[in-house]
Short mmCIF file of N, CA and C in Angstrom, two decimals:
data_model
loop_
_atom_site.label_atom_id
_atom_site.label_comp_id
_atom_site.label_asym_id
_atom_site.label_seq_id
_atom_site.Cartn_x
_atom_site.Cartn_y
_atom_site.Cartn_z
N UNK A 1 30.04 6.46 -16.73
CA UNK A 1 30.05 6.31 -15.15
C UNK A 1 29.53 4.57 -15.68
N UNK A 2 30.19 3.64 -14.65
CA UNK A 2 29.97 2.24 -14.88
C UNK A 2 28.95 1.73 -14.07
N UNK A 3 28.44 2.65 -12.99
CA UNK A 3 27.35 1.69 -12.75
C UNK A 3 26.46 2.89 -12.52
N UNK A 4 24.71 2.27 -11.97
CA UNK A 4 23.72 2.90 -12.27
C UNK A 4 23.22 2.66 -10.91
N UNK A 5 22.93 4.16 -10.34
CA UNK A 5 22.46 4.47 -9.18
C UNK A 5 21.16 5.13 -8.68
N UNK A 6 20.37 4.26 -8.27
CA UNK A 6 18.88 4.99 -8.24
C UNK A 6 18.15 4.31 -6.82
N UNK A 7 17.77 5.62 -6.57
CA UNK A 7 17.06 5.63 -5.21
C UNK A 7 15.94 5.53 -5.70
N UNK A 8 14.61 5.32 -5.33
CA UNK A 8 13.31 5.08 -5.80
C UNK A 8 12.76 4.62 -4.55
N UNK A 9 12.07 5.86 -3.74
CA UNK A 9 11.10 5.20 -2.44
C UNK A 9 10.52 5.57 -3.07
N UNK A 10 8.92 4.07 -2.31
CA UNK A 10 7.99 4.52 -3.20
C UNK A 10 6.30 4.23 -1.94
N UNK A 11 6.07 5.28 -1.14
CA UNK A 11 4.84 4.76 -0.58
C UNK A 11 3.37 4.41 -1.49
N UNK A 12 3.13 3.07 -1.44
CA UNK A 12 1.95 2.70 -2.27
C UNK A 12 0.92 2.60 -1.05
N UNK A 13 -0.32 2.60 -1.68
CA UNK A 13 -1.93 2.26 -1.11
C UNK A 13 -2.57 2.07 -1.80
N UNK A 14 -2.92 0.82 -1.65
CA UNK A 14 -4.33 -0.03 -1.91
C UNK A 14 -5.27 -0.48 -1.22
N UNK A 15 -6.35 -0.47 -1.57
CA UNK A 15 -7.56 -1.20 -0.27
C UNK A 15 -8.17 -2.68 -0.52
N UNK A 16 -9.15 -2.70 0.02
CA UNK A 16 -10.23 -4.12 0.02
C UNK A 16 -10.68 -3.40 -1.04
N UNK A 17 -11.65 -4.84 -1.98
CA UNK A 17 -12.64 -4.89 -2.54
C UNK A 17 -13.69 -4.19 -2.20
N UNK A 18 -14.44 -3.08 -1.92
CA UNK A 18 -15.66 -2.56 -1.64
C UNK A 18 -15.14 -1.60 0.00
N UNK A 19 -13.95 -1.42 0.28
CA UNK A 19 -13.34 -0.93 1.53
C UNK A 19 -13.74 -1.91 2.59
N UNK A 20 -14.56 -2.93 1.82
CA UNK A 20 -14.45 -4.13 3.52
C UNK A 20 -13.80 -4.30 4.66
N UNK A 21 -13.88 -4.83 4.91
CA UNK A 21 -12.89 -4.42 6.69
C UNK A 21 -12.50 -6.06 6.98
N UNK A 22 -11.21 -6.34 6.32
CA UNK A 22 -11.15 -7.86 6.26
C UNK A 22 -9.74 -8.23 7.07
N UNK A 23 -8.43 -6.89 7.11
CA UNK A 23 -7.44 -6.89 7.72
C UNK A 23 -7.30 -6.44 9.38
N UNK A 24 -7.21 -7.40 10.27
CA UNK A 24 -7.34 -7.03 11.74
C UNK A 24 -5.76 -6.98 12.07
N UNK A 25 -5.39 -6.48 13.09
CA UNK A 25 -3.89 -5.71 13.23
C UNK A 25 -3.01 -7.14 13.05
N UNK A 26 -3.91 -8.60 13.79
CA UNK A 26 -3.18 -9.19 13.46
C UNK A 26 -2.42 -9.94 12.34
N UNK A 27 -3.86 -10.17 11.47
CA UNK A 27 -3.11 -10.29 10.11
C UNK A 27 -1.98 -9.18 9.00
N UNK A 28 -2.63 -7.57 9.41
CA UNK A 28 -1.36 -6.93 8.99
C UNK A 28 0.18 -7.23 10.08
N UNK A 29 0.07 -8.00 11.06
CA UNK A 29 1.12 -7.81 11.30
C UNK A 29 2.17 -9.06 10.74
N UNK A 30 1.44 -10.13 10.56
CA UNK A 30 1.63 -11.18 9.72
C UNK A 30 2.45 -11.08 8.50
N UNK A 31 1.35 -9.90 7.37
CA UNK A 31 1.49 -9.67 6.64
C UNK A 31 2.96 -8.97 6.19
N UNK A 32 3.35 -8.62 7.02
CA UNK A 32 4.64 -7.94 7.20
C UNK A 32 5.56 -8.80 6.87
N UNK A 33 5.86 -9.92 7.40
CA UNK A 33 6.71 -10.65 7.05
C UNK A 33 6.39 -11.51 5.50
N UNK A 34 5.59 -11.79 5.35
CA UNK A 34 5.00 -12.50 3.85
C UNK A 34 5.31 -11.40 3.14
N UNK A 35 5.11 -10.27 2.95
CA UNK A 35 5.53 -9.15 1.96
C UNK A 35 6.52 -8.97 1.81
N UNK A 36 7.16 -9.06 3.09
CA UNK A 36 8.68 -8.57 2.71
C UNK A 36 9.72 -10.15 2.09
N UNK A 37 8.96 -10.93 2.03
CA UNK A 37 10.07 -12.03 1.53
C UNK A 37 9.83 -12.28 0.14
N UNK A 38 8.19 -11.73 -0.32
CA UNK A 38 8.01 -11.51 -1.51
C UNK A 38 8.57 -10.62 -2.16
N UNK A 39 8.99 -9.45 -1.60
CA UNK A 39 9.45 -8.76 -2.46
C UNK A 39 11.02 -8.69 -2.11
N UNK A 40 11.54 -9.56 -1.13
CA UNK A 40 12.98 -9.54 -1.34
C UNK A 40 13.68 -10.04 -2.49
N UNK A 41 12.29 -11.54 -2.69
CA UNK A 41 11.88 -12.85 -4.03
C UNK A 41 12.55 -11.51 -5.21
N UNK A 42 11.72 -10.98 -5.43
CA UNK A 42 11.84 -9.42 -6.36
C UNK A 42 12.88 -8.30 -6.60
N UNK A 43 13.44 -8.77 -5.42
CA UNK A 43 14.84 -7.65 -6.05
C UNK A 43 14.17 -6.10 -5.13
N UNK A 44 13.21 -6.34 -4.56
CA UNK A 44 12.63 -5.01 -4.03
C UNK A 44 12.20 -5.14 -2.27
N UNK A 45 12.82 -4.08 -1.71
CA UNK A 45 12.64 -3.75 -0.01
C UNK A 45 11.60 -3.44 0.32
N UNK A 46 10.49 -4.17 1.37
CA UNK A 46 9.55 -3.25 2.13
C UNK A 46 10.09 -3.02 3.13
N UNK A 47 10.16 -1.09 3.05
CA UNK A 47 10.66 -0.68 4.82
C UNK A 47 9.92 -0.73 5.50
N UNK A 48 8.20 -0.86 5.21
CA UNK A 48 7.40 -0.96 6.03
C UNK A 48 5.85 -0.88 5.95
N UNK A 49 4.63 -1.44 6.56
CA UNK A 49 4.24 -1.74 6.20
C UNK A 49 3.13 -0.85 7.25
N UNK A 50 1.83 -0.27 7.09
CA UNK A 50 0.72 -0.43 7.98
C UNK A 50 -0.70 -0.32 7.32
N UNK A 51 -1.59 0.72 8.04
CA UNK A 51 -2.63 0.41 7.80
C UNK A 51 -4.33 -0.21 8.28
N UNK A 52 -5.26 0.18 7.74
CA UNK A 52 -6.35 -0.17 9.06
C UNK A 52 -6.85 -1.43 8.02
N UNK A 53 -8.10 -1.86 8.89
CA UNK A 53 -9.00 -2.93 8.31
C UNK A 53 -9.38 -3.36 6.96
N UNK A 54 -9.33 -2.01 6.44
CA UNK A 54 -9.52 -1.74 4.79
C UNK A 54 -8.65 -1.52 3.59
N UNK A 55 -7.69 -1.20 4.38
CA UNK A 55 -6.52 -0.96 3.09
C UNK A 55 -4.61 -0.87 4.11
N UNK A 56 -3.95 -0.70 3.17
CA UNK A 56 -2.63 -1.11 3.67
C UNK A 56 -1.95 0.51 3.13
N UNK A 57 -1.03 0.78 3.59
CA UNK A 57 0.29 1.54 3.33
C UNK A 57 1.76 1.13 3.18
N UNK A 58 2.40 0.76 2.20
CA UNK A 58 3.64 0.77 1.97
C UNK A 58 4.98 1.29 1.74
N UNK A 59 5.76 1.21 2.04
CA UNK A 59 6.91 2.07 2.12
C UNK A 59 7.85 1.20 1.16
N UNK A 60 7.96 1.23 -0.20
CA UNK A 60 8.49 0.25 -0.79
C UNK A 60 10.40 1.13 -1.66
N UNK A 61 11.21 0.08 -1.60
CA UNK A 61 12.38 0.68 -2.46
C UNK A 61 12.38 -0.31 -3.37
N UNK A 62 12.64 0.29 -4.59
CA UNK A 62 12.34 -0.65 -5.61
C UNK A 62 13.66 -0.35 -6.44
N UNK A 63 13.79 -1.55 -7.19
CA UNK A 63 15.08 -1.22 -7.53
C UNK A 63 14.82 -0.79 -9.47
N UNK A 64 15.99 -0.08 -10.02
CA UNK A 64 16.07 0.17 -11.07
C UNK A 64 15.56 -0.09 -12.30
N UNK A 65 15.77 -1.87 -12.21
CA UNK A 65 15.08 -2.50 -12.96
C UNK A 65 13.33 -2.57 -13.17
N UNK A 66 13.16 -2.66 -12.18
CA UNK A 66 11.27 -3.06 -12.51
C UNK A 66 10.87 -1.46 -12.16
N UNK A 67 9.63 -1.72 -12.93
CA UNK A 67 8.89 0.01 -13.14
C UNK A 67 7.94 -0.35 -11.66
N UNK A 68 7.16 0.80 -11.27
CA UNK A 68 6.53 0.72 -10.07
C UNK A 68 5.84 -0.45 -10.62
N UNK A 69 4.81 -0.59 -11.42
CA UNK A 69 3.48 -0.95 -11.56
C UNK A 69 3.85 -2.95 -11.37
N UNK A 70 5.00 -3.29 -11.85
CA UNK A 70 5.91 -4.51 -11.62
C UNK A 70 6.63 -4.41 -10.57
N UNK A 71 7.01 -3.93 -9.59
CA UNK A 71 7.17 -4.28 -8.29
C UNK A 71 5.63 -4.42 -7.62
N UNK A 72 4.73 -3.50 -7.17
CA UNK A 72 3.35 -3.24 -6.81
C UNK A 72 2.66 -4.77 -6.94
N UNK A 73 2.34 -4.82 -8.37
CA UNK A 73 1.12 -5.93 -8.32
C UNK A 73 1.37 -7.19 -8.34
N UNK A 74 2.72 -8.08 -8.01
CA UNK A 74 2.95 -9.49 -7.83
C UNK A 74 2.52 -9.12 -6.10
N UNK A 75 3.08 -8.52 -5.66
CA UNK A 75 2.97 -7.80 -4.07
C UNK A 75 0.94 -8.51 -3.67
N UNK A 76 0.62 -7.44 -4.26
CA UNK A 76 -1.01 -7.40 -4.41
C UNK A 76 -1.76 -9.06 -4.53
N UNK A 77 -1.35 -9.69 -5.47
CA UNK A 77 -1.64 -11.04 -6.60
C UNK A 77 -1.36 -12.36 -5.48
N UNK A 78 0.11 -12.05 -4.48
CA UNK A 78 0.30 -12.93 -4.14
C UNK A 78 -0.01 -13.09 -2.36
N UNK A 79 -0.46 -11.70 -2.13
CA UNK A 79 -0.94 -11.68 -0.72
C UNK A 79 -2.33 -11.56 -0.54
N UNK A 80 -3.11 -11.30 -1.75
CA UNK A 80 -4.31 -11.77 -1.78
C UNK A 80 -4.62 -13.24 -1.83
N UNK A 81 -3.53 -14.08 -2.23
CA UNK A 81 -3.92 -15.62 -2.34
C UNK A 81 -3.45 -16.27 -0.93
N UNK A 82 -2.44 -15.47 -0.21
CA UNK A 82 -2.10 -15.93 0.62
C UNK A 82 -3.11 -15.79 1.39
N UNK A 83 -3.68 -14.40 1.65
CA UNK A 83 -4.55 -14.11 2.51
C UNK A 83 -6.20 -15.15 2.31
N UNK A 84 -6.75 -15.52 1.26
CA UNK A 84 -7.80 -16.52 1.11
C UNK A 84 -6.81 -17.87 1.81
N UNK A 85 -5.50 -18.06 1.57
CA UNK A 85 -5.33 -19.42 1.68
C UNK A 85 -5.24 -20.14 3.46
N UNK A 86 -5.08 -18.47 4.30
CA UNK A 86 -4.48 -19.12 5.63
C UNK A 86 -5.40 -18.49 6.54
N UNK A 87 -6.45 -17.41 6.30
CA UNK A 87 -7.46 -16.99 7.25
C UNK A 87 -8.54 -17.29 6.53
N UNK A 88 -9.77 -18.02 7.48
CA UNK A 88 -11.09 -18.14 7.65
C UNK A 88 -12.04 -16.96 6.75
N UNK A 89 -11.73 -15.54 7.62
CA UNK A 89 -12.41 -14.60 7.41
C UNK A 89 -12.03 -14.19 5.78
N UNK A 90 -11.07 -14.58 5.14
CA UNK A 90 -10.59 -14.02 3.83
C UNK A 90 -10.43 -14.78 3.20
N UNK A 91 -11.56 -16.16 2.93
CA UNK A 91 -11.64 -16.69 1.66
C UNK A 91 -11.94 -15.93 0.23
N UNK A 92 -13.10 -14.95 0.30
CA UNK A 92 -13.54 -14.14 -0.57
C UNK A 92 -12.93 -13.10 -0.68
N UNK A 93 -11.55 -13.10 -0.31
CA UNK A 93 -10.60 -11.59 -0.14
C UNK A 93 -10.26 -11.25 -1.81
N UNK A 94 -10.56 -9.77 -1.94
CA UNK A 94 -10.01 -8.96 -3.13
C UNK A 94 -9.21 -8.02 -2.49
N UNK A 95 -8.36 -7.87 -3.34
CA UNK A 95 -7.63 -6.27 -3.35
C UNK A 95 -8.55 -5.70 -4.09
N UNK A 96 -8.52 -4.33 -4.19
CA UNK A 96 -9.37 -3.30 -5.31
C UNK A 96 -8.35 -2.95 -6.22
N UNK A 97 -9.09 -2.68 -7.51
CA UNK A 97 -8.05 -2.81 -8.64
C UNK A 97 -7.21 -1.57 -8.41
N UNK A 98 -5.89 -1.67 -9.14
CA UNK A 98 -5.71 -0.48 -8.96
C UNK A 98 -4.42 -0.42 -7.91
N UNK A 99 -4.20 0.54 -7.51
CA UNK A 99 -3.07 0.97 -6.36
C UNK A 99 -2.89 2.91 -6.68
N UNK A 100 -2.53 2.99 -5.58
CA UNK A 100 -1.57 4.47 -5.83
C UNK A 100 -0.28 4.54 -5.68
N UNK A 101 0.54 5.52 -5.77
CA UNK A 101 2.07 5.32 -5.56
C UNK A 101 2.49 6.34 -5.52
N UNK A 102 3.18 6.83 -4.52
CA UNK A 102 3.76 8.01 -4.71
C UNK A 102 5.20 7.85 -4.15
N UNK A 103 6.26 9.18 -4.75
CA UNK A 103 7.05 9.43 -4.59
C UNK A 103 7.74 9.89 -3.75
N UNK A 104 8.97 9.42 -2.96
CA UNK A 104 9.66 9.69 -1.44
C UNK A 104 11.05 10.09 -1.81
N UNK A 105 10.67 11.41 -1.22
CA UNK A 105 12.49 11.71 -0.98
C UNK A 105 12.95 11.66 0.19
N UNK A 106 14.36 10.98 -0.19
CA UNK A 106 15.06 10.68 1.31
C UNK A 106 14.66 11.43 2.45
N UNK A 107 14.43 13.00 2.58
CA UNK A 107 14.53 13.95 3.09
C UNK A 107 12.97 13.40 3.84
N UNK A 108 12.25 12.89 3.42
CA UNK A 108 11.00 12.69 3.58
C UNK A 108 10.93 11.11 4.84
N UNK A 109 11.68 10.22 4.46
CA UNK A 109 12.10 8.91 4.56
C UNK A 109 11.42 8.75 6.37
N UNK A 110 11.56 9.35 7.17
CA UNK A 110 11.29 9.29 8.55
C UNK A 110 10.18 9.35 8.75
N UNK A 111 9.44 10.24 8.36
CA UNK A 111 8.48 11.33 8.20
C UNK A 111 7.15 10.43 7.75
N UNK A 112 7.29 9.65 6.79
CA UNK A 112 6.83 8.71 5.86
C UNK A 112 6.62 7.44 6.45
N UNK A 113 7.79 7.17 7.21
CA UNK A 113 7.88 5.64 7.70
C UNK A 113 7.10 6.14 9.30
N UNK A 114 6.89 7.37 9.74
CA UNK A 114 6.07 7.45 11.27
C UNK A 114 4.80 7.24 10.77
N UNK A 115 4.17 8.19 9.76
CA UNK A 115 3.10 8.45 8.73
C UNK A 115 2.62 6.90 8.75
N UNK A 116 2.89 5.95 8.52
CA UNK A 116 2.62 4.77 7.90
C UNK A 116 2.87 3.87 9.05
N UNK A 117 3.77 3.78 10.12
CA UNK A 117 3.60 2.98 11.35
C UNK A 117 2.78 3.24 12.20
N UNK A 118 2.01 4.39 11.93
CA UNK A 118 1.37 4.90 13.02
C UNK A 118 -0.45 5.16 12.76
N UNK A 119 -0.67 4.40 11.58
CA UNK A 119 -1.93 4.74 10.59
C UNK A 119 -2.69 4.70 11.61
N UNK A 120 -3.00 3.60 12.13
CA UNK A 120 -4.46 3.65 13.01
C UNK A 120 -4.79 4.67 13.19
N UNK A 121 -4.12 5.53 14.62
CA UNK A 121 -4.12 6.80 14.95
C UNK A 121 -4.31 8.10 13.55
N UNK A 122 -4.33 8.16 12.49
CA UNK A 122 -4.74 8.75 11.26
C UNK A 122 -6.00 8.78 11.32
N UNK A 123 -6.51 7.23 11.02
CA UNK A 123 -7.94 7.10 11.04
C UNK A 123 -9.09 7.66 11.98
N UNK A 124 -8.63 7.98 13.40
CA UNK A 124 -9.49 8.12 14.07
C UNK A 124 -10.15 9.94 13.72
N UNK A 125 -9.43 10.02 12.61
CA UNK A 125 -9.99 11.11 12.25
C UNK A 125 -10.27 11.67 10.67
N UNK A 126 -9.98 10.27 9.62
CA UNK A 126 -10.31 10.89 8.36
C UNK A 126 -10.51 9.17 7.74
N UNK A 127 -11.27 9.47 6.79
CA UNK A 127 -11.94 7.74 6.47
C UNK A 127 -10.96 7.52 5.53
N UNK A 128 -10.57 6.48 4.93
CA UNK A 128 -9.96 5.62 3.90
C UNK A 128 -10.20 6.56 2.79
N UNK A 129 -11.30 7.08 2.59
CA UNK A 129 -11.85 7.86 1.11
C UNK A 129 -11.24 9.01 1.32
N UNK A 130 -11.50 9.70 2.38
CA UNK A 130 -11.10 11.07 2.37
C UNK A 130 -10.22 11.32 2.19
N UNK A 131 -8.89 10.01 2.56
CA UNK A 131 -7.32 10.02 2.82
C UNK A 131 -6.96 9.85 1.14
N UNK A 132 -7.38 8.83 0.73
CA UNK A 132 -6.77 8.66 -0.73
C UNK A 132 -7.14 9.86 -1.67
N UNK A 133 -8.38 10.48 -1.58
CA UNK A 133 -8.50 11.41 -2.37
C UNK A 133 -7.45 12.68 -2.46
N UNK A 134 -7.39 13.07 -0.67
CA UNK A 134 -6.59 14.38 -0.34
C UNK A 134 -4.94 13.97 -0.96
N UNK A 135 -4.43 12.38 -0.69
CA UNK A 135 -3.27 12.44 -0.82
C UNK A 135 -2.98 12.60 -3.29
N UNK A 136 -4.50 12.17 -3.70
CA UNK A 136 -4.59 11.77 -4.79
C UNK A 136 -3.79 13.49 -5.06
N UNK A 137 -5.12 14.53 -4.42
CA UNK A 137 -5.18 16.07 -4.79
C UNK A 137 -3.84 16.79 -4.45
N UNK A 138 -2.89 16.43 -3.02
CA UNK A 138 -2.28 16.56 -2.74
C UNK A 138 -1.01 16.67 -4.01
N UNK A 139 -1.08 15.52 -4.46
CA UNK A 139 0.57 15.26 -5.30
C UNK A 139 -0.30 15.72 -7.24
N UNK A 140 -1.41 15.84 -7.47
CA UNK A 140 -1.90 16.64 -8.14
C UNK A 140 -2.05 15.50 -9.56
N UNK A 141 -2.98 14.70 -9.16
CA UNK A 141 -2.94 13.09 -9.85
C UNK A 141 -4.88 13.51 -10.29
N UNK A 142 -4.88 13.93 -11.46
CA UNK A 142 -6.22 13.79 -11.99
C UNK A 142 -7.06 12.59 -11.94
N UNK A 143 -8.28 12.35 -11.77
CA UNK A 143 -8.99 11.31 -11.37
C UNK A 143 -10.93 12.08 -10.86
N UNK A 144 -11.08 11.12 -11.29
CA UNK A 144 -12.47 11.36 -11.13
C UNK A 144 -13.06 10.34 -10.16
N UNK A 145 -13.68 10.96 -9.22
CA UNK A 145 -14.27 10.41 -8.08
C UNK A 145 -15.19 9.24 -7.45
N UNK A 146 -16.09 9.37 -8.62
CA UNK A 146 -16.76 8.16 -8.65
C UNK A 146 -16.57 6.84 -9.58
N UNK A 147 -15.33 6.89 -9.94
CA UNK A 147 -14.70 5.82 -10.72
C UNK A 147 -13.43 5.43 -9.70
N UNK A 148 -12.69 5.94 -8.32
CA UNK A 148 -12.31 5.42 -7.60
C UNK A 148 -12.43 3.80 -7.30
N UNK A 149 -13.46 3.92 -6.24
CA UNK A 149 -14.27 2.93 -5.66
C UNK A 149 -14.81 1.70 -6.03
N UNK A 150 -15.32 2.21 -7.38
CA UNK A 150 -16.28 1.74 -7.89
C UNK A 150 -16.02 0.28 -8.59
N UNK A 151 -14.82 0.05 -8.44
CA UNK A 151 -14.49 -1.72 -9.10
C UNK A 151 -15.32 -1.96 -9.87
#
């Protein structure tokens, strides 16, 4: 085979340090354009972004040449700096250490996009902590609860 063809869709989640409420709807809206440009410059595509005041969900299409970590960490680092520089209430902003990433099959693309885009509604019934733990358990990822948000 002459070419390599890969579909790597990842649902990525990360939160603010200490689950602090920094990310207003306006900030998240502006973040979409910023992170789309950063992702594109690295060969990754940001399909959608959603979240709440204390965390974000991204749906990324990651190229074969990048690991998940090498696709996600530059987005976290660049957005952390951008938030500190452009928003007065974010001068001390920091993302939590680490992130969660879940592979998404093409058949789950539309439902994952809807989940991310309507994320505010989801949190009327569930905290970020509850959601994060639920995702880890669903995907059979081992964790120690006391270490999740201790950063």
